[in-house]
Short mmCIF file of C-alpha atoms in Angstrom, two decimals:
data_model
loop_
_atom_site.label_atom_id
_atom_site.label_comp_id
_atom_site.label_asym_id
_atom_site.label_seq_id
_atom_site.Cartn_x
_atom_site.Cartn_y
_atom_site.Cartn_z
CA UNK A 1 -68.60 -39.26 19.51
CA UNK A 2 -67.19 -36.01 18.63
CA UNK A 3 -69.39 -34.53 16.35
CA UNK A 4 -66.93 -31.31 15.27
CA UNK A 5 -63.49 -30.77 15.62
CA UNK A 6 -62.52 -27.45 14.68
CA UNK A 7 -58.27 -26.21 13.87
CA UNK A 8 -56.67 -23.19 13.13
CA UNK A 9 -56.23 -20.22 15.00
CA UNK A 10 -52.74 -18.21 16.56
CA UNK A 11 -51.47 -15.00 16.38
CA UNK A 12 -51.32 -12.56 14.01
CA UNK A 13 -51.03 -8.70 13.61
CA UNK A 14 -53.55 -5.89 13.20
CA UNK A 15 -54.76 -6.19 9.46
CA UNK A 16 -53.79 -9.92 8.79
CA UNK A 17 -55.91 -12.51 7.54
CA UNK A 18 -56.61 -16.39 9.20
CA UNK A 19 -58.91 -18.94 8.48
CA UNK A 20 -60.27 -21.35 10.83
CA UNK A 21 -61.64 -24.68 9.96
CA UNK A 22 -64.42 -27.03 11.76
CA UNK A 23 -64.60 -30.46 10.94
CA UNK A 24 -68.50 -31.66 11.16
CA UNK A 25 -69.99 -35.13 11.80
CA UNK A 26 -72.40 -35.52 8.24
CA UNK A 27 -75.55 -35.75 10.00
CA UNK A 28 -75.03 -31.81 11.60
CA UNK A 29 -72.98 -30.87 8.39
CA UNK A 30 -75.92 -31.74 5.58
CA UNK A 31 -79.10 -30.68 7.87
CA UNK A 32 -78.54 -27.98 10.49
CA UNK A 33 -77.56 -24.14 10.49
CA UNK A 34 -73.80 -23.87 11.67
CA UNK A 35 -71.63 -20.80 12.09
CA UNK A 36 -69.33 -19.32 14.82
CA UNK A 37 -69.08 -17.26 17.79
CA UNK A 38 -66.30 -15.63 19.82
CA UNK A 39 -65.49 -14.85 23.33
CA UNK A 40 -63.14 -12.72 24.44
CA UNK A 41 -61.89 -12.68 28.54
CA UNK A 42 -64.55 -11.38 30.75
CA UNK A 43 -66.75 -10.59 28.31
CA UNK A 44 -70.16 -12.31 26.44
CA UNK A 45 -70.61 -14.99 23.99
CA UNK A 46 -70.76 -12.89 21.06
CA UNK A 47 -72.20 -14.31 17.70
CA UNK A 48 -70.16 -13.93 14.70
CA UNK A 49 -72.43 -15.28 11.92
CA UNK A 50 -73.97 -18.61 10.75
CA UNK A 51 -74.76 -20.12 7.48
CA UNK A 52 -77.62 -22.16 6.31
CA UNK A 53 -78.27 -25.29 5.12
CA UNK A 54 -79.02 -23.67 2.07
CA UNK A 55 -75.98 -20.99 2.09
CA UNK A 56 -77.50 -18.16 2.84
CA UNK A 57 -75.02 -16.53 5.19
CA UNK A 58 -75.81 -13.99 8.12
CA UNK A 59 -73.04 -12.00 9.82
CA UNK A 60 -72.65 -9.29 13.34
CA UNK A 61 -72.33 -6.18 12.51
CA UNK A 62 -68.86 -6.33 13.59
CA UNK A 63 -67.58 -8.37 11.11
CA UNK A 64 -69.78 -7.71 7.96
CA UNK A 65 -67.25 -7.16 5.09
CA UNK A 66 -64.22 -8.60 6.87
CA UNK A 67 -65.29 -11.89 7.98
CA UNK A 68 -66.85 -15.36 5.50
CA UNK A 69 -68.23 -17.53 6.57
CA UNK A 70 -68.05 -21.00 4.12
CA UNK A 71 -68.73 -25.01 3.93
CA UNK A 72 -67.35 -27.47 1.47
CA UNK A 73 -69.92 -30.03 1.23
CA UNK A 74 -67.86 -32.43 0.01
CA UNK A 75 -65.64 -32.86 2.99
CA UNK A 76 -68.22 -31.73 5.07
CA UNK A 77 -65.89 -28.87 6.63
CA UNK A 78 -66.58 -25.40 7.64
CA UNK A 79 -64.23 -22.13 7.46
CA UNK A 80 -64.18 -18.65 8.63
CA UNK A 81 -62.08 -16.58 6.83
CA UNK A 82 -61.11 -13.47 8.61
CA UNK A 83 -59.19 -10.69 7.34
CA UNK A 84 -58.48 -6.85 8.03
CA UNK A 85 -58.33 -8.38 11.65
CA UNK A 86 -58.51 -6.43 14.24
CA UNK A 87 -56.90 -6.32 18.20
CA UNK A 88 -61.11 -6.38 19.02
CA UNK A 89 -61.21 -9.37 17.22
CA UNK A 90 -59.23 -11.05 19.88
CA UNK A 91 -60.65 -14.13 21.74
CA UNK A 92 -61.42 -17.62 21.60
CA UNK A 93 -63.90 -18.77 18.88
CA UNK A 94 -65.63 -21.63 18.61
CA UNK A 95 -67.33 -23.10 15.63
CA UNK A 96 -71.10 -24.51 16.41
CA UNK A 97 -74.06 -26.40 14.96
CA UNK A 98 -77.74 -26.14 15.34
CA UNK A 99 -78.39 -22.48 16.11
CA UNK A 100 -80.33 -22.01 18.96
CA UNK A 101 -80.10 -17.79 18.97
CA UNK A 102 -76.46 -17.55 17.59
CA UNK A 103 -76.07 -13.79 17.83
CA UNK A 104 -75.35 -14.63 21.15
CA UNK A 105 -73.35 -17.40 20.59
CA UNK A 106 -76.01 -20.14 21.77
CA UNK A 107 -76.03 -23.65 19.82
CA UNK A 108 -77.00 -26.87 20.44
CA UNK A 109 -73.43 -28.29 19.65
CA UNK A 110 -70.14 -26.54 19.55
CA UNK A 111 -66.30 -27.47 18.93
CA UNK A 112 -63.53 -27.10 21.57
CA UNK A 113 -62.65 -23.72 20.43
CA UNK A 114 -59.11 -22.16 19.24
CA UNK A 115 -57.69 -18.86 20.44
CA UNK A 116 -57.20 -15.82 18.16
CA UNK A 117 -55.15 -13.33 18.98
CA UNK A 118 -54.83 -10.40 17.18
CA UNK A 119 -51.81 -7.34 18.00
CA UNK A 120 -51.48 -4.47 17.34
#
């Protein structure tokens, strides 16, 4: 059973915006810390922030200010918004449930992942 299914992602250029979404089963969705990670080629999982089960939203340093993190509990869907983008920013990212140490990108369950590519 596929517990989250995540969309989005593509190319854009140096200070555009994207959003990606994640799709969550509503037994992670409603009880368990989710956020997202990144990986870019030949490089660490890199955490790129989480949020609660209660809201409260933690982000890297490397994408405080540019990056949100957000869940509608009503479809029981997850987004990261992502703007002032950067050619850095580049790599795959996966969205992920039940943090395990998320700053470097370890949960218990994660998505398939989309690329994000960023020129510039």
């Amino acid at each position: 059973q596929v517990q989250l299914w995540q969309s989005g992602g593509g190319s854009v250029e140096a200070g555009g915006s994207m959003t990606l979404s994640c799709k969550v089963h509503k037994d992670i969705f409603r009880y368990y810390c989710m956020g997202w990670f990144r990986q870019a080629p030949g490089k660490e999982r890199e955490g790129v922030g989480i949020i609660e089960d209660d809201g409260r939203q933690t982000y890297a340093e490397s994408v405080k200010g540019r990056f949100t993190i957000s869940k509608d509990n009503a479809t029981n869907t997850l987004y990261l918004e992502m703007n002032s983008l950067k050619p850095e920013d580049t790599g795959t990212y996966y969205c992920a449930a039940q943090c395990l140490n998320w700053m470097i990108g370890r949960f218990h369950r994660t998505a398939q992942g989309a690329q994000v590519t960023v020129s510039s």
